[in-house]
Amino acid sequence: MYAVPDVDEVVAVARELGIHLSPDEAVMYQKYLEEQLGQLDTFVQARLEEPKPPMVSTAREPGYRPSAEEDPLNAWMWKCRIEGAAEGLLAGKTVSYKDHVAVAGIPMSFGSFALESFIPDFDATVVTRVLQEGGTIIGKNVMNGLSGGFGTGGAIGDYGRPLNPHNHDHVTGGSSSGSAAAVAAGEVDISFGGDQGGSIRIPAAFSGTVGHKPTFGLLSHFGIGFGSDQSIDYTGPLTRTVEDAAATLQATAGYDPYDPRQTRDVPTSIDMLGRLADGVSGLRIGVLEEGFDDAEADVRDLVMAAVDVLAEAGADVSRVSVPEHHAIRVAQAALTDEGALAIFKTGFFGAFARTYYPASVIAAIN
């Protein structure tokens, strides 16, 4: 049971926050806290019986935290080995996950010391589908802060900063920093990151890997993170080749009944490999002019040179101006806070939604 502060403690904490509460207000607020903490405790202590999602390769060893000698780039939270099917699109490929993706029996810290003892008993959908397609899971990767809360630029989280394998003095980007470092160093073929504000694309760019943020809802987000603004939640692969990224997307994309944010419009499967070698003739590419206003000159020049190469190869390039792009950070900040509040108000970050809900995750978070 959570300890309920008495009225004097409520007044004292409010004073520290610069809030003046009258005696009557303090009594009312203390009763409100008692009610809310009671409801939270009831949920945390509940023994909810839920039908669990399917699990592939149930016989698993617990794995281990690698030593500094084994992990010189500080890219790995955990090492393990979970074999997938004998055949499939990802047969022979090794796969890892940013440490906000649930792999049953393997610790999931969300990048925070406070949660390092949490071990999920279910697999995220992208884990199930990788194993069904023959991938071999070899571990979880370090990330920046609580589910990426320490930023996208490569900030130092509770478990330190992964080193850029090309130059240790350069940041790897974030928040899927360990994923990018491990892929770029050749320690794993494929790593799934998470992206809300660039957390796949930025580390991919900083490390020279292929990072793909798929169309919203195309890849299930079930079993990933613990709930923020779900309208901007994405997962996707970081790889060393476009071919591996395409194969990974084809292997894992499609409708998932365990992810309520998807709609029936999401296809059950997609073909990413069938036309991969057909070239770019006729491909429509949009270049957002405002997107490069604040870019460093050499970065902008390199990107534009690449666009010119694609145009010469037959791509249909259009330059587009969206002046509102400059206000996107302010809009995103407002939407993110409102989205997180909306999820909380549904009942403990979405508990009791009409789908399988991993109560163990939110109990650990709370």
mmCIF file of C-alpha atoms in Angstrom:
data_model
loop_
_atom_site.group_PDB
_atom_site.id
_atom_site.type_symbol
_atom_site.label_atom_id
_atom_site.label_comp_id
_atom_site.label_asym_id
_atom_site.label_seq_id
_atom_site.Cartn_x
_atom_site.Cartn_y
_atom_site.Cartn_z
ATOM 1 C CA MET A 1 0.000 0.000 0.000
ATOM 2 C CA TYR A 2 1.250 3.445 -0.896
ATOM 3 C CA ALA A 3 1.838 5.794 2.047
ATOM 4 C CA VAL A 4 -0.697 8.631 2.088
ATOM 5 C CA PRO A 5 0.703 12.007 3.251
ATOM 6 C CA ASP A 6 -1.092 13.667 6.111
ATOM 7 C CA VAL A 7 -2.473 17.206 5.877
ATOM 8 C CA ASP A 8 0.666 18.834 7.311
ATOM 9 C CA GLU A 9 2.842 17.023 4.736
ATOM 10 C CA VAL A 10 0.553 18.170 1.918
ATOM 11 C CA VAL A 11 0.877 21.772 3.081
ATOM 12 C CA ALA A 12 4.660 21.490 3.401
ATOM 13 C CA VAL A 13 5.144 19.999 -0.085
ATOM 14 C CA ALA A 14 2.823 22.586 -1.617
ATOM 15 C CA ARG A 15 4.821 25.358 0.074
ATOM 16 C CA GLU A 16 8.061 23.971 -1.424
ATOM 17 C CA LEU A 17 6.428 24.207 -4.834
ATOM 18 C CA GLY A 18 5.364 27.803 -4.219
ATOM 19 C CA ILE A 19 1.690 26.887 -3.716
ATOM 20 C CA HIS A 20 -0.305 28.225 -0.771
ATOM 21 C CA LEU A 21 -3.045 25.910 0.472
ATOM 22 C CA SER A 22 -5.588 26.969 3.063
ATOM 23 C CA PRO A 23 -6.384 24.408 5.796
ATOM 24 C CA ASP A 24 -9.681 23.493 4.091
ATOM 25 C CA GLU A 25 -7.955 23.138 0.704
ATOM 26 C CA ALA A 26 -5.253 20.940 2.223
ATOM 27 C CA VAL A 27 -7.869 18.630 3.748
ATOM 28 C CA MET A 28 -9.690 18.308 0.422
ATOM 29 C CA TYR A 29 -6.462 17.648 -1.479
ATOM 30 C CA GLN A 30 -5.319 15.072 1.093
ATOM 31 C CA LYS A 31 -8.615 13.182 0.622
ATOM 32 C CA TYR A 32 -8.131 13.344 -3.152
ATOM 33 C CA LEU A 33 -4.616 11.923 -2.822
ATOM 34 C CA GLU A 34 -5.872 9.127 -0.586
ATOM 35 C CA GLU A 35 -8.517 8.209 -3.157
ATOM 36 C CA GLN A 36 -6.109 8.302 -6.099
ATOM 37 C CA LEU A 37 -3.382 6.335 -4.340
ATOM 38 C CA GLY A 38 -5.944 3.771 -3.243
ATOM 39 C CA GLN A 39 -7.108 3.277 -6.822
ATOM 40 C CA LEU A 40 -3.506 2.997 -8.010
ATOM 41 C CA ASP A 41 -2.694 0.442 -5.330
ATOM 42 C CA THR A 42 -5.776 -1.605 -6.206
ATOM 43 C CA PHE A 43 -4.631 -1.750 -9.819
ATOM 44 C CA VAL A 44 -0.992 -2.549 -9.028
ATOM 45 C CA GLN A 45 -2.004 -5.322 -6.631
ATOM 46 C CA ALA A 46 -4.674 -6.765 -8.938
ATOM 47 C CA ARG A 47 -4.091 -10.225 -10.339
ATOM 48 C CA LEU A 48 -5.579 -9.654 -13.756
ATOM 49 C CA GLU A 49 -6.103 -12.737 -15.877
ATOM 50 C CA GLU A 50 -5.407 -11.876 -19.502
ATOM 51 C CA PRO A 51 -5.019 -14.101 -22.561
ATOM 52 C CA LYS A 52 -1.400 -13.597 -23.571
ATOM 53 C CA PRO A 53 -0.196 -13.026 -27.127
ATOM 54 C CA PRO A 54 1.585 -15.864 -28.951
ATOM 55 C CA MET A 55 5.202 -16.589 -28.091
ATOM 56 C CA VAL A 56 7.746 -18.169 -30.438
ATOM 57 C CA SER A 57 10.799 -20.028 -29.113
ATOM 58 C CA THR A 58 9.628 -20.298 -25.519
ATOM 59 C CA ALA A 59 12.723 -22.175 -24.311
ATOM 60 C CA ARG A 60 15.059 -19.292 -23.446
ATOM 61 C CA GLU A 61 18.166 -18.797 -21.395
ATOM 62 C CA PRO A 62 18.155 -15.616 -19.287
ATOM 63 C CA GLY A 63 21.261 -14.119 -20.926
ATOM 64 C CA TYR A 64 23.641 -11.716 -19.190
ATOM 65 C CA ARG A 65 24.895 -8.134 -18.926
ATOM 66 C CA PRO A 66 28.123 -7.973 -20.983
ATOM 67 C CA SER A 67 31.353 -6.758 -19.425
ATOM 68 C CA ALA A 68 33.065 -3.544 -20.499
ATOM 69 C CA GLU A 69 35.697 -5.646 -22.295
ATOM 70 C CA GLU A 70 33.019 -7.446 -24.307
ATOM 71 C CA ASP A 71 31.140 -4.211 -24.989
ATOM 72 C CA PRO A 72 33.752 -1.471 -25.632
ATOM 73 C CA LEU A 73 31.190 0.801 -27.324
ATOM 74 C CA ASN A 74 28.717 0.591 -24.411
ATOM 75 C CA ALA A 75 26.064 -0.409 -26.961
ATOM 76 C CA TRP A 76 24.558 -3.392 -25.133
ATOM 77 C CA MET A 77 22.243 -3.564 -22.137
ATOM 78 C CA TRP A 78 21.881 -7.326 -22.324
ATOM 79 C CA LYS A 79 23.185 -10.238 -24.382
ATOM 80 C CA CYS A 80 21.188 -13.381 -25.089
ATOM 81 C CA ARG A 81 20.514 -15.872 -27.874
ATOM 82 C CA ILE A 82 16.991 -16.753 -28.971
ATOM 83 C CA GLU A 83 16.798 -18.827 -32.133
ATOM 84 C CA GLY A 84 14.000 -18.228 -34.620
ATOM 85 C CA ALA A 85 12.468 -20.485 -37.247
ATOM 86 C CA ALA A 86 14.747 -22.500 -39.501
ATOM 87 C CA GLU A 87 13.582 -20.619 -42.598
ATOM 88 C CA GLY A 88 12.246 -17.181 -43.405
ATOM 89 C CA LEU A 89 13.086 -13.724 -44.709
ATOM 90 C CA LEU A 90 15.470 -13.100 -41.791
ATOM 91 C CA ALA A 91 17.093 -16.529 -41.583
ATOM 92 C CA GLY A 92 20.791 -16.145 -40.796
ATOM 93 C CA LYS A 93 20.345 -12.562 -39.546
ATOM 94 C CA THR A 94 21.048 -11.421 -35.999
ATOM 95 C CA VAL A 95 18.589 -8.983 -34.418
ATOM 96 C CA SER A 96 18.571 -6.758 -31.331
ATOM 97 C CA TYR A 97 16.168 -4.255 -29.793
ATOM 98 C CA LYS A 98 16.283 -0.865 -28.151
ATOM 99 C CA ASP A 99 15.673 -1.458 -24.460
ATOM 100 C CA HIS A 100 12.070 -0.259 -24.517
ATOM 101 C CA VAL A 101 10.929 -3.315 -26.510
ATOM 102 C CA ALA A 102 9.572 -6.286 -24.546
ATOM 103 C CA VAL A 103 11.361 -9.624 -24.986
ATOM 104 C CA ALA A 104 9.956 -12.226 -22.602
ATOM 105 C CA GLY A 105 12.461 -13.361 -20.000
ATOM 106 C CA ILE A 106 14.948 -10.580 -20.810
ATOM 107 C CA PRO A 107 15.244 -7.474 -18.568
ATOM 108 C CA MET A 108 13.721 -4.252 -19.921
ATOM 109 C CA SER A 109 14.933 -1.068 -18.229
ATOM 110 C CA PHE A 110 13.499 1.639 -20.525
ATOM 111 C CA GLY A 111 16.966 3.190 -20.064
ATOM 112 C CA SER A 112 16.396 3.850 -16.349
ATOM 113 C CA PHE A 113 18.100 2.510 -13.208
ATOM 114 C CA ALA A 114 14.708 2.558 -11.499
ATOM 115 C CA LEU A 115 13.358 -0.192 -13.770
ATOM 116 C CA GLU A 116 16.384 -2.399 -14.347
ATOM 117 C CA SER A 117 14.854 -5.335 -12.420
ATOM 118 C CA PHE A 118 11.703 -5.471 -14.564
ATOM 119 C CA ILE A 119 11.422 -8.615 -16.719
ATOM 120 C CA PRO A 120 8.420 -8.833 -19.087
ATOM 121 C CA ASP A 121 6.611 -12.133 -19.568
ATOM 122 C CA PHE A 122 5.460 -11.398 -23.123
ATOM 123 C CA ASP A 123 7.011 -10.533 -26.486
ATOM 124 C CA ALA A 124 6.414 -7.381 -28.501
ATOM 125 C CA THR A 125 4.880 -8.152 -31.896
ATOM 126 C CA VAL A 126 8.092 -7.182 -33.701
ATOM 127 C CA VAL A 127 9.864 -9.836 -31.601
ATOM 128 C CA THR A 128 7.321 -12.548 -32.450
ATOM 129 C CA ARG A 129 7.450 -11.772 -36.169
ATOM 130 C CA VAL A 130 11.252 -11.668 -36.310
ATOM 131 C CA LEU A 131 11.425 -15.128 -34.749
ATOM 132 C CA GLN A 132 8.734 -16.441 -37.086
ATOM 133 C CA GLU A 133 10.830 -15.248 -40.041
ATOM 134 C CA GLY A 134 14.038 -16.922 -38.874
ATOM 135 C CA GLY A 135 15.881 -14.076 -37.141
ATOM 136 C CA THR A 136 18.120 -14.808 -34.159
ATOM 137 C CA ILE A 137 17.737 -12.363 -31.269
ATOM 138 C CA ILE A 138 21.070 -11.602 -29.569
ATOM 139 C CA GLY A 139 20.269 -8.816 -27.114
ATOM 140 C CA LYS A 140 18.968 -5.403 -26.087
ATOM 141 C CA ASN A 141 20.695 -2.077 -26.762
ATOM 142 C CA VAL A 142 21.411 0.961 -24.568
ATOM 143 C CA MET A 143 19.144 3.969 -25.052
ATOM 144 C CA ASN A 144 19.116 7.577 -23.848
ATOM 145 C CA GLY A 145 17.126 7.958 -20.661
ATOM 146 C CA LEU A 146 13.647 6.834 -19.685
ATOM 147 C CA SER A 147 12.128 5.688 -23.000
ATOM 148 C CA GLY A 148 14.263 8.251 -24.807
ATOM 149 C CA GLY A 149 13.434 11.110 -22.461
ATOM 150 C CA PHE A 150 17.041 12.345 -22.431
ATOM 151 C CA GLY A 151 16.772 13.523 -26.024
ATOM 152 C CA THR A 152 17.681 12.677 -29.585
ATOM 153 C CA GLY A 153 21.136 14.187 -29.835
ATOM 154 C CA GLY A 154 23.047 11.466 -28.004
ATOM 155 C CA ALA A 155 22.755 12.713 -24.426
ATOM 156 C CA ILE A 156 24.046 10.561 -21.579
ATOM 157 C CA GLY A 157 21.387 8.413 -19.924
ATOM 158 C CA ASP A 158 21.553 6.298 -16.776
ATOM 159 C CA TYR A 159 23.666 3.680 -18.522
ATOM 160 C CA GLY A 160 26.124 6.017 -20.180
ATOM 161 C CA ARG A 161 26.596 7.157 -23.756
ATOM 162 C CA PRO A 162 27.202 4.590 -26.497
ATOM 163 C CA LEU A 163 30.306 5.474 -28.499
ATOM 164 C CA ASN A 164 30.220 6.216 -32.194
ATOM 165 C CA PRO A 165 32.285 3.400 -33.749
ATOM 166 C CA HIS A 166 33.623 5.722 -36.451
ATOM 167 C CA ASN A 167 34.932 8.307 -33.979
ATOM 168 C CA HIS A 168 34.539 7.976 -30.213
ATOM 169 C CA ASP A 169 34.641 11.764 -29.835
ATOM 170 C CA HIS A 170 31.474 12.096 -31.920
ATOM 171 C CA VAL A 171 28.009 11.335 -30.532
ATOM 172 C CA THR A 172 26.013 8.444 -31.965
ATOM 173 C CA GLY A 173 22.711 10.304 -31.859
ATOM 174 C CA GLY A 174 19.674 9.160 -29.980
ATOM 175 C CA SER A 175 17.651 7.940 -28.509
ATOM 176 C CA SER A 176 18.282 4.597 -30.277
ATOM 177 C CA SER A 177 21.989 5.230 -29.783
ATOM 178 C CA GLY A 178 23.076 1.734 -28.748
ATOM 179 C CA SER A 179 21.190 0.240 -31.686
ATOM 180 C CA ALA A 180 23.024 2.475 -34.156
ATOM 181 C CA ALA A 181 26.438 1.821 -32.590
ATOM 182 C CA ALA A 182 25.973 -1.956 -32.581
ATOM 183 C CA VAL A 183 24.771 -2.039 -36.194
ATOM 184 C CA ALA A 184 27.480 0.319 -37.470
ATOM 185 C CA ALA A 185 30.185 -1.748 -35.721
ATOM 186 C CA GLY A 186 28.922 -4.971 -37.310
ATOM 187 C CA GLU A 187 27.964 -6.480 -33.954
ATOM 188 C CA VAL A 188 24.386 -7.146 -35.102
ATOM 189 C CA ASP A 189 22.695 -7.146 -38.529
ATOM 190 C CA ILE A 190 19.396 -5.514 -37.545
ATOM 191 C CA SER A 191 18.311 -3.501 -34.526
ATOM 192 C CA PHE A 192 14.831 -2.141 -33.897
ATOM 193 C CA GLY A 193 14.733 1.410 -32.585
ATOM 194 C CA GLY A 194 11.918 3.716 -31.556
ATOM 195 C CA ASP A 195 11.153 7.091 -33.122
ATOM 196 C CA GLN A 196 8.927 9.897 -31.892
ATOM 197 C CA GLY A 197 11.076 12.879 -32.794
ATOM 198 C CA GLY A 198 13.952 11.412 -34.809
ATOM 199 C CA SER A 199 15.184 8.639 -32.528
ATOM 200 C CA ILE A 200 15.730 6.201 -35.409
ATOM 201 C CA ARG A 201 16.655 8.657 -38.148
ATOM 202 C CA ILE A 202 19.137 10.751 -36.154
ATOM 203 C CA PRO A 203 21.359 7.892 -34.907
ATOM 204 C CA ALA A 204 21.204 6.318 -38.356
ATOM 205 C CA ALA A 205 22.486 9.556 -39.901
ATOM 206 C CA PHE A 206 25.168 10.041 -37.228
ATOM 207 C CA SER A 207 26.471 6.471 -37.551
ATOM 208 C CA GLY A 208 26.204 5.946 -41.305
ATOM 209 C CA THR A 209 23.551 3.230 -41.162
ATOM 210 C CA VAL A 210 20.144 2.792 -42.801
ATOM 211 C CA GLY A 211 17.377 3.867 -40.434
ATOM 212 C CA HIS A 212 13.746 3.533 -41.474
ATOM 213 C CA LYS A 213 10.758 5.211 -39.824
ATOM 214 C CA PRO A 214 7.772 3.445 -41.450
ATOM 215 C CA THR A 215 4.342 4.885 -42.148
ATOM 216 C CA PHE A 216 2.374 5.300 -38.927
ATOM 217 C CA GLY A 217 0.704 2.028 -37.920
ATOM 218 C CA LEU A 218 2.431 -0.117 -40.526
ATOM 219 C CA LEU A 219 4.551 -1.811 -37.839
ATOM 220 C CA SER A 220 2.805 -2.814 -34.649
ATOM 221 C CA HIS A 221 3.876 -0.856 -31.573
ATOM 222 C CA PHE A 222 2.486 -3.458 -29.190
ATOM 223 C CA GLY A 223 4.890 -4.249 -26.360
ATOM 224 C CA ILE A 224 7.037 -1.160 -26.952
ATOM 225 C CA GLY A 225 7.432 1.687 -24.469
ATOM 226 C CA PHE A 226 4.838 2.432 -21.815
ATOM 227 C CA GLY A 227 2.650 5.098 -23.343
ATOM 228 C CA SER A 228 3.255 8.740 -24.158
ATOM 229 C CA ASP A 229 1.578 10.390 -27.116
ATOM 230 C CA GLN A 230 0.625 7.324 -29.137
ATOM 231 C CA SER A 231 -0.082 9.386 -32.239
ATOM 232 C CA ILE A 232 3.676 9.786 -32.785
ATOM 233 C CA ASP A 233 4.928 6.333 -31.680
ATOM 234 C CA TYR A 234 6.954 4.471 -34.290
ATOM 235 C CA THR A 235 9.307 1.511 -34.413
ATOM 236 C CA GLY A 236 11.531 0.501 -37.293
ATOM 237 C CA PRO A 237 14.840 -1.103 -38.250
ATOM 238 C CA LEU A 238 18.413 0.148 -38.319
ATOM 239 C CA THR A 239 20.594 -1.895 -40.672
ATOM 240 C CA ARG A 240 23.765 -1.611 -42.729
ATOM 241 C CA THR A 241 22.045 -2.181 -46.081
ATOM 242 C CA VAL A 242 18.821 -1.143 -47.772
ATOM 243 C CA GLU A 243 18.190 -4.806 -48.596
ATOM 244 C CA ASP A 244 18.214 -5.777 -44.920
ATOM 245 C CA ALA A 245 15.920 -2.865 -44.038
ATOM 246 C CA ALA A 246 13.450 -3.894 -46.748
ATOM 247 C CA ALA A 247 13.511 -7.547 -45.699
ATOM 248 C CA THR A 248 12.970 -6.561 -42.061
ATOM 249 C CA LEU A 249 10.015 -4.348 -42.936
ATOM 250 C CA GLN A 250 8.447 -7.058 -45.091
ATOM 251 C CA ALA A 251 8.932 -9.620 -42.320
ATOM 252 C CA THR A 252 7.374 -7.537 -39.551
ATOM 253 C CA ALA A 253 4.849 -5.112 -41.094
ATOM 254 C CA GLY A 254 1.124 -5.697 -41.162
ATOM 255 C CA TYR A 255 -2.068 -5.610 -39.149
ATOM 256 C CA ASP A 256 -1.838 -6.687 -35.514
ATOM 257 C CA PRO A 257 -4.963 -7.160 -33.363
ATOM 258 C CA TYR A 258 -2.880 -6.401 -30.258
ATOM 259 C CA ASP A 259 -2.190 -2.813 -31.361
ATOM 260 C CA PRO A 260 -5.411 -0.766 -31.081
ATOM 261 C CA ARG A 261 -3.881 2.226 -32.830
ATOM 262 C CA GLN A 262 -3.824 0.302 -36.099
ATOM 263 C CA THR A 263 -6.857 0.230 -38.368
ATOM 264 C CA ARG A 264 -8.200 -2.434 -40.690
ATOM 265 C CA ASP A 265 -6.736 -0.361 -43.528
ATOM 266 C CA VAL A 266 -3.298 -1.680 -42.574
ATOM 267 C CA PRO A 267 -2.592 -4.633 -44.907
ATOM 268 C CA THR A 268 -1.807 -8.040 -43.445
ATOM 269 C CA SER A 269 1.487 -8.080 -45.379
ATOM 270 C CA ILE A 270 3.511 -5.970 -47.804
ATOM 271 C CA ASP A 271 5.997 -6.689 -50.582
ATOM 272 C CA MET A 272 9.166 -4.640 -50.079
ATOM 273 C CA LEU A 273 11.609 -6.862 -51.936
ATOM 274 C CA GLY A 274 9.787 -7.533 -55.210
ATOM 275 C CA ARG A 275 10.796 -4.267 -56.916
ATOM 276 C CA LEU A 276 13.831 -3.344 -54.864
ATOM 277 C CA ALA A 277 16.188 -3.692 -57.859
ATOM 278 C CA ASP A 278 13.939 -1.830 -60.307
ATOM 279 C CA GLY A 279 15.672 1.516 -59.905
ATOM 280 C CA VAL A 280 14.165 4.932 -59.115
ATOM 281 C CA SER A 281 12.687 5.857 -62.497
ATOM 282 C CA GLY A 282 9.289 7.430 -61.862
ATOM 283 C CA LEU A 283 9.781 7.554 -58.086
ATOM 284 C CA ARG A 284 8.265 10.734 -56.652
ATOM 285 C CA ILE A 285 10.538 12.549 -54.185
ATOM 286 C CA GLY A 286 9.574 15.681 -52.301
ATOM 287 C CA VAL A 287 12.214 18.059 -50.936
ATOM 288 C CA LEU A 288 11.001 20.325 -48.128
ATOM 289 C CA GLU A 289 12.796 23.628 -48.601
ATOM 290 C CA GLU A 290 12.309 24.853 -45.019
ATOM 291 C CA GLY A 291 13.794 21.595 -43.758
ATOM 292 C CA PHE A 292 17.241 22.794 -44.772
ATOM 293 C CA ASP A 293 17.050 26.411 -43.635
ATOM 294 C CA ASP A 294 18.975 25.706 -40.426
ATOM 295 C CA ALA A 295 21.173 22.899 -41.763
ATOM 296 C CA GLU A 296 24.942 23.209 -41.899
ATOM 297 C CA ALA A 297 26.076 24.156 -45.386
ATOM 298 C CA ASP A 298 28.086 21.000 -46.060
ATOM 299 C CA VAL A 299 25.231 18.780 -44.883
ATOM 300 C CA ARG A 300 22.735 20.615 -47.063
ATOM 301 C CA ASP A 301 25.052 20.426 -50.067
ATOM 302 C CA LEU A 302 25.589 16.678 -49.651
ATOM 303 C CA VAL A 303 21.865 15.990 -49.413
ATOM 304 C CA MET A 304 21.077 18.151 -52.442
ATOM 305 C CA ALA A 305 23.834 16.434 -54.401
ATOM 306 C CA ALA A 306 22.227 13.084 -53.587
ATOM 307 C CA VAL A 307 18.852 14.433 -54.718
ATOM 308 C CA ASP A 308 20.454 15.490 -58.025
ATOM 309 C CA VAL A 309 21.816 11.973 -58.511
ATOM 310 C CA LEU A 310 18.337 10.524 -57.982
ATOM 311 C CA ALA A 311 16.852 13.025 -60.442
ATOM 312 C CA GLU A 312 19.441 12.081 -63.069
ATOM 313 C CA ALA A 313 18.511 8.440 -62.523
ATOM 314 C CA GLY A 314 14.880 9.192 -63.407
ATOM 315 C CA ALA A 315 13.233 10.160 -60.135
ATOM 316 C CA ASP A 316 10.548 12.858 -60.238
ATOM 317 C CA VAL A 317 11.820 15.488 -57.768
ATOM 318 C CA SER A 318 9.543 18.260 -56.513
ATOM 319 C CA ARG A 319 10.613 21.083 -54.213
ATOM 320 C CA VAL A 320 7.916 21.967 -51.713
ATOM 321 C CA SER A 321 7.566 24.961 -49.409
ATOM 322 C CA VAL A 322 5.682 24.618 -46.112
ATOM 323 C CA PRO A 323 6.434 27.764 -44.043
ATOM 324 C CA GLU A 324 4.596 26.295 -41.031
ATOM 325 C CA HIS A 325 7.431 23.783 -40.737
ATOM 326 C CA HIS A 326 9.314 26.348 -38.650
ATOM 327 C CA ALA A 327 6.601 26.174 -35.976
ATOM 328 C CA ILE A 328 6.519 22.388 -35.779
ATOM 329 C CA ARG A 329 8.541 22.134 -32.561
ATOM 330 C CA VAL A 330 6.040 24.283 -30.684
ATOM 331 C CA ALA A 331 3.129 22.295 -32.088
ATOM 332 C CA GLN A 332 4.771 18.977 -31.247
ATOM 333 C CA ALA A 333 5.486 20.072 -27.668
ATOM 334 C CA ALA A 334 1.813 20.911 -27.152
ATOM 335 C CA LEU A 335 0.563 17.724 -28.797
ATOM 336 C CA THR A 336 2.988 15.512 -26.875
ATOM 337 C CA ASP A 337 1.885 16.808 -23.483
ATOM 338 C CA GLU A 338 -1.790 16.611 -24.393
ATOM 339 C CA GLY A 339 -1.335 13.094 -25.805
ATOM 340 C CA ALA A 340 0.363 11.843 -22.648
ATOM 341 C CA LEU A 341 -2.369 13.396 -20.498
ATOM 342 C CA ALA A 342 -5.100 11.820 -22.636
ATOM 343 C CA ILE A 343 -3.542 8.369 -22.263
ATOM 344 C CA PHE A 344 -3.197 8.797 -18.519
ATOM 345 C CA LYS A 345 -6.834 9.822 -18.228
ATOM 346 C CA THR A 346 -7.993 6.632 -19.972
ATOM 347 C CA GLY A 347 -6.921 4.832 -16.796
ATOM 348 C CA PHE A 348 -3.259 4.350 -15.915
ATOM 349 C CA PHE A 349 -1.790 4.842 -19.395
ATOM 350 C CA GLY A 350 -4.372 2.765 -21.232
ATOM 351 C CA ALA A 351 -5.085 -0.037 -18.766
ATOM 352 C CA PHE A 352 -8.274 -1.995 -19.471
ATOM 353 C CA ALA A 353 -8.229 -1.048 -23.145
ATOM 354 C CA ARG A 354 -10.119 -3.416 -25.430
ATOM 355 C CA THR A 355 -7.041 -5.431 -26.277
ATOM 356 C CA TYR A 356 -4.399 -7.420 -24.431
ATOM 357 C CA TYR A 357 -2.904 -4.967 -21.953
ATOM 358 C CA PRO A 358 0.429 -5.842 -20.316
ATOM 359 C CA ALA A 359 -0.438 -4.844 -16.765
ATOM 360 C CA SER A 360 3.062 -5.831 -15.637
ATOM 361 C CA VAL A 361 4.543 -2.905 -17.563
ATOM 362 C CA ILE A 362 2.431 -0.179 -16.053
ATOM 363 C CA ALA A 363 2.718 -1.729 -12.582
ATOM 364 C CA ALA A 364 6.501 -1.457 -12.909
ATOM 365 C CA ILE A 365 6.294 2.124 -14.196
ATOM 366 C CA ASN A 366 3.989 3.234 -11.399
#
